[in-house]
Short mmCIF file of C-alpha atoms in Angstrom, two decimals:
data_model
loop_
_atom_site.label_atom_id
_atom_site.label_comp_id
_atom_site.label_asym_id
_atom_site.label_seq_id
_atom_site.Cartn_x
_atom_site.Cartn_y
_atom_site.Cartn_z
CA MET K 109 0.13 -0.05 0.10
CA LYS K 110 1.29 3.46 -0.96
CA LEU K 111 -0.31 6.72 -1.12
CA THR K 112 0.08 10.51 -0.56
CA ILE K 113 -2.81 12.49 1.29
CA ARG K 114 -3.60 15.97 2.74
CA LYS K 115 -2.81 16.02 6.27
CA ASP K 116 -5.89 17.90 7.32
CA GLN K 117 -8.36 15.70 5.60
CA LEU K 118 -6.60 12.56 7.07
CA ASN K 119 -6.49 14.26 10.53
CA ASP K 120 -10.22 14.98 10.66
CA ALA K 121 -11.08 11.37 9.58
CA ILE K 122 -9.14 9.92 12.28
CA GLN K 123 -10.44 12.48 15.01
CA GLN K 124 -13.89 10.98 13.94
CA VAL K 125 -13.27 7.23 14.14
CA SER K 126 -10.66 7.21 17.01
CA LYS K 127 -13.68 7.61 19.32
CA ALA K 128 -14.50 4.04 18.77
CA SER K 129 -11.24 2.67 19.36
CA SER K 130 -10.70 1.03 22.70
CA SER K 131 -8.08 2.62 25.16
CA ARG K 132 -7.73 -0.69 27.01
CA PRO K 133 -8.49 -3.24 24.45
CA ALA K 134 -9.09 -6.93 25.52
CA ILE K 135 -7.18 -7.72 22.15
CA PRO K 136 -4.62 -5.24 20.63
CA ILE K 137 -6.34 -5.12 17.17
CA LEU K 138 -9.14 -3.11 18.92
CA GLY K 139 -6.80 -0.59 19.88
CA GLY K 140 -6.19 -0.01 16.23
CA ILE K 141 -7.46 2.09 13.45
CA LYS K 142 -7.92 0.10 10.14
CA ILE K 143 -6.89 1.71 6.81
CA ASP K 144 -8.34 0.68 3.61
CA VAL K 145 -7.05 2.21 0.55
CA ASN K 146 -8.34 1.79 -3.12
CA HIS K 147 -8.53 3.95 -6.19
CA GLN K 148 -11.71 5.74 -5.08
CA GLY K 149 -10.26 6.70 -1.64
CA VAL K 150 -9.39 5.85 1.81
CA THR K 151 -11.66 4.31 4.41
CA LEU K 152 -10.90 4.53 8.18
CA THR K 153 -12.51 2.12 10.67
CA ALA K 154 -12.26 1.83 14.36
CA SER K 155 -14.34 -0.53 16.60
CA ASP K 156 -14.55 -1.53 20.16
CA THR K 157 -17.22 -3.99 19.48
CA ASP K 158 -19.96 -1.76 21.19
CA ILE K 159 -19.51 1.01 18.69
CA SER K 160 -17.74 1.16 15.09
CA ILE K 161 -17.24 4.32 13.27
CA GLN K 162 -16.06 4.53 9.50
CA SER K 163 -15.03 7.45 7.82
CA PHE K 164 -14.34 7.66 4.01
CA ILE K 165 -12.11 10.07 2.29
CA PRO K 166 -12.56 10.41 -1.50
CA VAL K 167 -9.54 10.90 -3.37
CA GLU K 168 -10.90 14.20 -5.01
CA ASN K 169 -13.56 16.54 -4.08
CA GLY K 170 -14.61 18.27 -7.32
CA GLU K 171 -11.43 19.69 -8.75
CA PHE K 172 -9.68 19.41 -5.57
CA VAL K 173 -7.31 16.63 -5.20
CA ILE K 174 -7.13 14.94 -1.49
CA ALA K 175 -5.08 11.81 -2.16
CA LYS K 176 -2.93 10.11 -4.84
CA VAL K 177 -2.97 6.31 -4.56
CA GLU K 178 -0.11 4.49 -5.95
CA LYS K 179 -0.82 1.30 -4.58
CA PRO K 180 -4.16 0.03 -2.92
CA GLY K 181 -3.85 -2.16 0.25
CA SER K 182 -4.87 -2.12 3.95
CA VAL K 183 -3.15 -2.12 7.46
CA VAL K 184 -4.22 -1.43 11.21
CA LEU K 185 -2.22 1.10 13.15
CA PRO K 186 -2.35 1.77 16.82
CA ALA K 187 -4.94 4.59 17.43
CA LYS K 188 -3.25 6.43 20.17
CA PHE K 189 0.16 6.83 18.38
CA PHE K 190 -1.35 7.46 15.12
CA VAL K 191 -3.88 10.10 16.17
CA GLU K 192 -1.05 12.21 17.76
CA ILE K 193 1.61 11.80 15.16
CA VAL K 194 -0.74 12.89 12.34
CA LYS K 195 -1.71 16.08 14.26
CA LYS K 196 2.02 17.16 14.94
CA LEU K 197 3.54 16.35 11.30
CA PRO K 198 5.18 19.09 9.88
CA SER K 199 3.97 19.31 6.17
CA GLU K 200 0.55 19.78 4.67
CA GLU K 201 0.83 16.54 2.72
CA LEU K 202 2.19 13.22 3.99
CA GLU K 203 3.06 9.87 2.49
CA LEU K 204 2.05 6.37 4.02
CA GLU K 205 3.71 3.23 2.63
CA VAL K 206 3.14 -0.08 4.05
CA LYS K 207 5.75 -2.71 3.50
CA GLU K 208 6.31 -6.58 4.35
CA GLN K 209 5.07 -7.58 7.92
CA PHE K 210 2.78 -4.55 7.81
CA GLN K 211 5.80 -2.18 8.62
CA THR K 212 4.39 1.22 8.13
CA MET K 213 6.34 4.31 6.94
CA ILE K 214 4.97 7.83 7.38
CA ARG K 215 6.72 10.76 5.70
CA SER K 216 6.11 14.31 6.05
CA GLY K 217 8.61 16.94 5.30
CA SER K 218 11.99 16.16 6.76
CA THR K 219 10.10 13.59 9.33
CA ASP K 220 10.46 9.82 8.85
CA ILE K 221 8.33 7.67 11.21
CA GLN K 222 8.30 3.66 11.23
CA MET K 223 5.37 2.14 12.80
CA VAL K 224 4.52 -1.47 13.49
CA GLY K 225 1.23 -2.33 11.86
CA LEU K 226 -1.10 -5.13 12.51
CA ASP K 227 -2.76 -7.50 10.05
CA PRO K 228 -6.12 -6.19 8.78
CA GLU K 229 -7.68 -9.51 8.37
CA GLU K 230 -7.83 -9.83 12.10
CA PHE K 231 -9.87 -6.69 12.45
CA PRO K 232 -13.50 -7.18 13.20
CA ILE K 233 -15.96 -7.14 10.17
CA LEU K 234 -18.66 -4.43 10.55
CA PRO K 235 -22.20 -5.58 10.94
CA THR K 236 -24.18 -6.00 7.77
CA ILE K 237 -27.40 -3.84 8.00
CA GLU K 238 -30.35 -4.12 5.70
CA GLN K 239 -30.95 -0.74 4.70
CA SER K 240 -34.65 -0.90 3.50
CA GLU K 241 -36.28 1.58 6.08
CA THR K 242 -34.33 4.84 6.69
CA LEU K 243 -35.22 7.49 8.97
CA ALA K 244 -34.17 11.08 8.43
CA VAL K 245 -33.62 13.31 11.50
CA PRO K 246 -32.16 16.87 11.34
CA GLY K 247 -28.76 16.95 13.22
CA ASP K 248 -29.70 19.89 15.43
CA LEU K 249 -32.89 18.10 16.47
CA LEU K 250 -31.08 14.75 17.00
CA LYS K 251 -28.45 16.60 19.36
CA SER K 252 -31.17 18.49 21.30
CA MET K 253 -33.15 15.16 21.98
CA ILE K 254 -29.92 13.31 23.17
CA ARG K 255 -28.91 16.58 25.41
CA GLN K 256 -32.34 16.62 26.99
CA THR K 257 -32.52 13.03 27.95
CA VAL K 258 -29.27 11.17 28.12
CA PHE K 259 -28.12 12.98 31.53
CA ALA K 260 -30.82 10.96 33.12
CA ALA K 261 -29.70 7.38 32.31
CA SER K 262 -28.18 5.21 35.08
CA THR K 263 -24.38 5.01 35.34
CA SER K 264 -24.60 1.76 37.27
CA GLU K 265 -23.72 -1.46 35.26
CA GLN K 266 -26.01 -3.44 37.87
CA THR K 267 -28.94 -2.63 35.52
CA PRO K 268 -27.32 -2.42 32.13
CA ILE K 269 -30.71 -1.67 30.38
CA LEU K 270 -30.95 1.58 32.28
CA THR K 271 -27.44 2.81 31.27
CA GLY K 272 -29.11 3.53 27.84
CA THR K 273 -31.96 5.60 26.24
CA LEU K 274 -35.14 4.05 24.90
CA TRP K 275 -36.07 4.87 21.42
CA ASN K 276 -39.54 4.24 20.13
CA LEU K 277 -41.08 5.46 16.77
CA ALA K 278 -44.83 5.30 15.88
CA GLU K 279 -46.81 7.27 13.56
CA GLY K 280 -43.99 9.64 12.73
CA GLN K 281 -43.28 10.31 16.51
CA LEU K 282 -40.05 9.62 17.71
CA LYS K 283 -39.56 9.43 21.45
CA PHE K 284 -36.58 9.16 23.95
CA VAL K 285 -36.78 7.88 27.56
CA ALA K 286 -33.94 7.92 29.84
CA THR K 287 -34.26 6.87 33.58
CA ASP K 288 -32.03 5.86 36.37
CA ARG K 289 -35.10 5.08 38.99
CA HIS K 290 -34.57 8.35 40.90
CA ARG K 291 -35.43 10.68 37.84
CA LEU K 292 -36.72 10.30 34.34
CA ALA K 293 -36.45 12.52 31.20
CA SER K 294 -38.53 12.19 27.81
CA ARG K 295 -38.53 13.89 24.68
CA THR K 296 -40.58 13.65 21.57
CA ALA K 297 -40.17 14.96 17.97
CA SER K 298 -42.21 14.65 14.77
CA VAL K 299 -39.65 13.08 12.08
CA GLU K 300 -39.75 12.27 8.38
CA ALA K 301 -40.49 8.37 8.34
CA PRO K 302 -41.58 5.94 5.80
CA GLU K 303 -45.41 5.53 5.99
CA GLY K 304 -46.09 2.82 8.53
CA TYR K 305 -42.47 2.62 9.71
CA ARG K 306 -42.30 2.03 13.62
CA PHE K 307 -39.84 0.25 16.02
CA SER K 308 -39.83 -0.10 19.85
CA ASN K 309 -37.45 -1.11 22.60
CA VAL K 310 -34.40 0.15 21.06
CA VAL K 311 -32.24 1.13 23.63
CA ILE K 312 -28.74 2.73 23.09
CA SER K 313 -26.12 3.26 25.54
CA GLY K 314 -25.95 6.75 27.16
CA LYS K 315 -22.02 6.84 26.37
CA THR K 316 -22.38 5.88 22.89
CA LEU K 317 -25.21 8.73 22.30
CA ASN K 318 -22.69 11.20 23.85
CA GLU K 319 -20.11 10.28 21.36
CA LEU K 320 -22.53 10.06 18.33
CA SER K 321 -23.53 13.81 19.44
CA LYS K 322 -19.94 15.08 18.89
CA LEU K 323 -20.15 13.92 15.26
CA VAL K 324 -23.70 15.27 14.61
CA PRO K 325 -23.48 18.67 12.88
CA ASP K 326 -25.43 21.43 14.84
CA ASP K 327 -27.40 22.72 11.73
CA HIS K 328 -30.30 21.04 9.86
CA THR K 329 -28.14 18.57 7.91
CA HIS K 330 -29.96 15.24 8.10
CA VAL K 331 -28.63 12.25 9.88
CA ASP K 332 -29.96 8.97 8.29
CA ILE K 333 -30.76 6.25 10.83
CA VAL K 334 -31.09 2.60 10.11
CA VAL K 335 -32.43 0.40 12.79
CA ALA K 336 -31.66 -3.65 12.65
CA ASP K 337 -32.13 -6.32 15.13
CA ASN K 338 -29.16 -5.74 17.29
CA GLN K 339 -27.40 -2.76 15.67
CA VAL K 340 -28.38 1.11 14.67
CA LEU K 341 -26.49 2.72 11.93
CA PHE K 342 -26.18 6.51 11.84
CA LYS K 343 -24.92 8.17 8.81
CA VAL K 344 -23.48 11.56 8.95
CA GLY K 345 -22.06 12.81 5.51
CA HIS K 346 -19.22 10.39 4.85
CA VAL K 347 -19.16 8.92 8.32
CA LEU K 348 -21.04 5.72 9.40
CA PHE K 349 -21.58 5.32 13.06
CA TYR K 350 -22.75 1.62 14.26
CA SER K 351 -23.95 1.03 17.68
CA ARG K 352 -25.05 -1.86 19.65
CA ILE K 353 -28.62 -2.06 20.95
CA LEU K 354 -28.51 -3.13 24.47
CA ASP K 355 -30.04 -6.45 25.37
CA GLY K 356 -33.09 -6.53 27.58
CA THR K 357 -36.60 -4.89 27.67
CA TYR K 358 -36.78 -1.42 28.94
CA PRO K 359 -39.29 -1.01 31.92
CA ASP K 360 -42.83 0.55 31.21
CA THR K 361 -42.36 4.17 32.67
CA SER K 362 -45.74 5.49 31.64
CA LYS K 363 -47.59 4.25 34.82
CA ILE K 364 -45.37 6.19 37.14
CA ILE K 365 -46.15 9.65 35.51
CA PRO K 366 -49.08 11.11 37.18
CA GLN K 367 -51.60 13.19 34.88
CA THR K 368 -53.18 15.23 37.82
CA PHE K 369 -51.55 17.16 40.43
CA LYS K 370 -52.64 18.44 43.81
CA THR K 371 -50.30 21.54 43.67
CA GLU K 372 -49.47 23.36 40.31
CA LEU K 373 -46.74 26.03 39.90
CA VAL K 374 -45.62 28.06 36.85
CA LEU K 375 -42.26 29.57 37.46
CA PRO K 376 -39.70 31.50 35.39
CA THR K 377 -36.88 28.92 34.27
CA LYS K 378 -33.89 30.99 34.74
CA LYS K 379 -34.82 32.44 38.11
CA LEU K 380 -35.56 29.07 39.43
CA THR K 381 -32.33 27.57 37.91
CA ASP K 382 -30.32 30.47 39.41
CA ALA K 383 -32.01 30.05 42.98
CA ILE K 384 -31.52 26.38 43.09
CA ASP K 385 -27.98 26.71 41.62
CA ARG K 386 -27.06 28.90 44.68
CA ALA K 387 -28.85 26.52 46.97
CA TYR K 388 -27.15 23.56 45.48
CA LEU K 389 -23.61 25.06 46.60
CA MET K 390 -24.46 24.75 50.14
CA SER K 391 -26.13 21.32 49.93
CA ARG K 392 -23.19 20.09 48.09
CA GLU K 393 -21.07 20.85 51.11
CA GLU K 394 -23.02 18.70 53.11
CA LYS K 395 -22.78 15.87 50.53
CA THR K 396 -26.67 15.39 50.67
CA ASN K 397 -27.63 17.91 47.54
CA ILE K 398 -30.94 18.22 49.42
CA VAL K 399 -32.91 21.44 48.63
CA ARG K 400 -36.16 22.17 50.13
CA LEU K 401 -39.18 24.09 48.44
CA VAL K 402 -42.12 25.41 50.33
CA THR K 403 -45.22 27.37 48.84
CA GLN K 404 -46.06 30.69 50.77
CA GLU K 405 -49.63 31.97 51.24
CA ASP K 406 -48.76 35.22 49.15
CA GLY K 407 -47.94 33.41 45.90
CA THR K 408 -44.16 33.14 46.59
CA ILE K 409 -42.21 30.07 47.10
CA GLU K 410 -39.08 29.54 49.48
CA ILE K 411 -36.15 27.69 48.25
CA SER K 412 -33.64 26.73 51.08
CA SER K 413 -30.55 24.53 51.82
CA SER K 414 -28.38 24.26 54.84
CA SER K 415 -25.16 22.80 55.83
CA THR K 416 -24.14 22.10 59.61
CA GLU K 417 -20.62 23.67 58.87
CA LEU K 418 -21.30 26.61 56.66
CA GLY K 419 -24.96 27.99 57.53
CA ARG K 420 -28.10 28.17 55.45
CA VAL K 421 -29.26 29.69 52.03
CA THR K 422 -32.95 30.81 51.71
CA GLU K 423 -34.48 32.68 48.79
CA GLN K 424 -37.93 33.82 47.69
CA LEU K 425 -39.14 33.35 44.35
CA GLU K 426 -42.33 34.85 42.87
CA ALA K 427 -44.62 32.34 41.07
CA LYS K 428 -46.34 33.26 37.82
CA GLU K 429 -49.12 31.01 38.84
CA MET K 430 -49.82 28.79 41.92
CA THR K 431 -52.88 26.68 42.41
CA GLY K 432 -53.93 23.69 44.88
CA GLU K 433 -52.48 22.53 48.23
CA PRO K 434 -49.68 24.17 50.26
CA LEU K 435 -46.66 21.97 49.84
CA ARG K 436 -43.33 21.36 51.45
CA VAL K 437 -41.07 18.90 49.46
CA ALA K 438 -37.29 18.23 49.74
CA PHE K 439 -35.39 16.90 46.53
CA ASN K 440 -31.83 16.34 45.12
CA SER K 441 -30.77 19.71 43.65
CA LYS K 442 -28.24 18.32 41.23
CA TYR K 443 -30.99 16.24 39.74
CA MET K 444 -33.33 19.24 39.44
CA LEU K 445 -30.51 21.34 37.80
CA ASP K 446 -29.73 18.76 35.27
CA SER K 447 -33.33 19.03 34.15
CA LEU K 448 -33.93 22.79 34.46
CA LYS K 449 -30.75 23.54 32.31
CA VAL K 450 -32.22 21.53 29.30
CA VAL K 451 -35.65 23.12 29.66
CA ASP K 452 -35.94 25.28 26.48
CA SER K 453 -38.97 27.44 27.65
CA GLU K 454 -38.94 30.69 29.44
CA TYR K 455 -41.38 29.56 32.06
CA LEU K 456 -42.10 25.92 33.24
CA PHE K 457 -44.66 24.05 34.99
CA ILE K 458 -43.98 22.04 38.03
CA GLY K 459 -46.74 19.47 39.57
CA PHE K 460 -46.71 17.86 42.72
CA ASN K 461 -48.96 15.34 44.60
CA GLY K 462 -47.70 15.88 47.91
CA ALA K 463 -43.98 15.40 49.69
CA MET K 464 -43.27 11.85 48.60
CA SER K 465 -44.83 11.62 45.17
CA PRO K 466 -43.12 12.28 41.84
CA ILE K 467 -42.34 15.78 40.83
CA ILE K 468 -43.21 16.58 37.25
CA ILE K 469 -41.44 19.36 35.18
CA LYS K 470 -42.55 20.65 31.77
CA PRO K 471 -42.02 23.47 29.58
CA THR K 472 -45.12 25.59 29.14
CA ASP K 473 -44.86 26.56 25.40
CA HIS K 474 -44.88 22.81 23.95
CA PRO K 475 -45.71 19.35 25.02
CA HIS K 476 -42.76 17.56 23.70
CA SER K 477 -40.59 17.09 26.94
CA LEU K 478 -41.11 15.89 30.47
CA HIS K 479 -39.02 15.34 33.46
CA LEU K 480 -39.72 13.55 36.59
CA ILE K 481 -37.64 13.70 39.89
CA LEU K 482 -38.30 11.34 43.10
CA PRO K 483 -38.55 13.64 46.09
CA TYR K 484 -36.60 12.96 49.51
CA ARG K 485 -38.10 11.92 52.68
CA THR K 486 -36.62 14.23 55.43
CA THR K 487 -37.07 15.18 58.94
CA GLY K 488 -38.05 18.60 59.85
#
């Protein structure tokens, strides 16, 4: 194998695929990036078996020549070193040549590097996915849906299914749900789907979705999504991102979401977020994160937290609307902040059914997202 290629183009593709290479591989080959070269272009692939990312660099882009291929071939190079070295090469172009026993030469300007390559035949084969039904979702919408739900997924491997976000599609409505049993976040959106196309119980790891989000553009560019039996394929331009679907059945969370409330508040999102953020500083020192919310007869709410060593924070906040029974409730302020920071509405609705029932948070200007937090039982 022998080719000359522009450093910036190769570097961009390496940065994209290296997110899938394993930093502590069970077998050495999974710590590498596979490079396949033919006369159409260069394909880079990395995989840790849970996710696989592939990026294609065409030899030319219109009149712009990116690579000159002298001899097609393949090699696997150690990702960690390859990522760093390409970034630091001195010239705008580099030459890559693979000799016997996969010995790889990298030349750029006056720099000459020899790397020990691995046999590409040992690299895992990417999943084969039947691409009959494709879902197209704008990149900015997909990023937003991930951001507004993934934080609520569990980080505990004791219940692997809860480390993921549940995806369901029915009648053109795509819904994400994440929960760690203490809180829940859901987000729904209308999407372009083939007529009658639906799927359910597709659960994708939260870590995987965070990595996917880094590759998805912030604009309206569409991401094509293909769901298979145990894999999902995301196509973003020249990049293919494969993710394993988590095994198991996601719990039915619909039954825990109350539809009516004994106490209802409408509050300014930013003022509530800032007040709880200040109270969180004190509760964090106590290592409990507990903040209390009490409704007052004059239509204000009191937010407070205390620390035995530092003291107490108390704030009054005026509610835009307040109906129902008086309320005293305590909750995990970090969980509340995580939800408040992704609510994209000037005002938010909070519904309560007493001190020990789930707290529901919703934006006031659209019905597409919902957050649930379980309160704390406290004394005093």
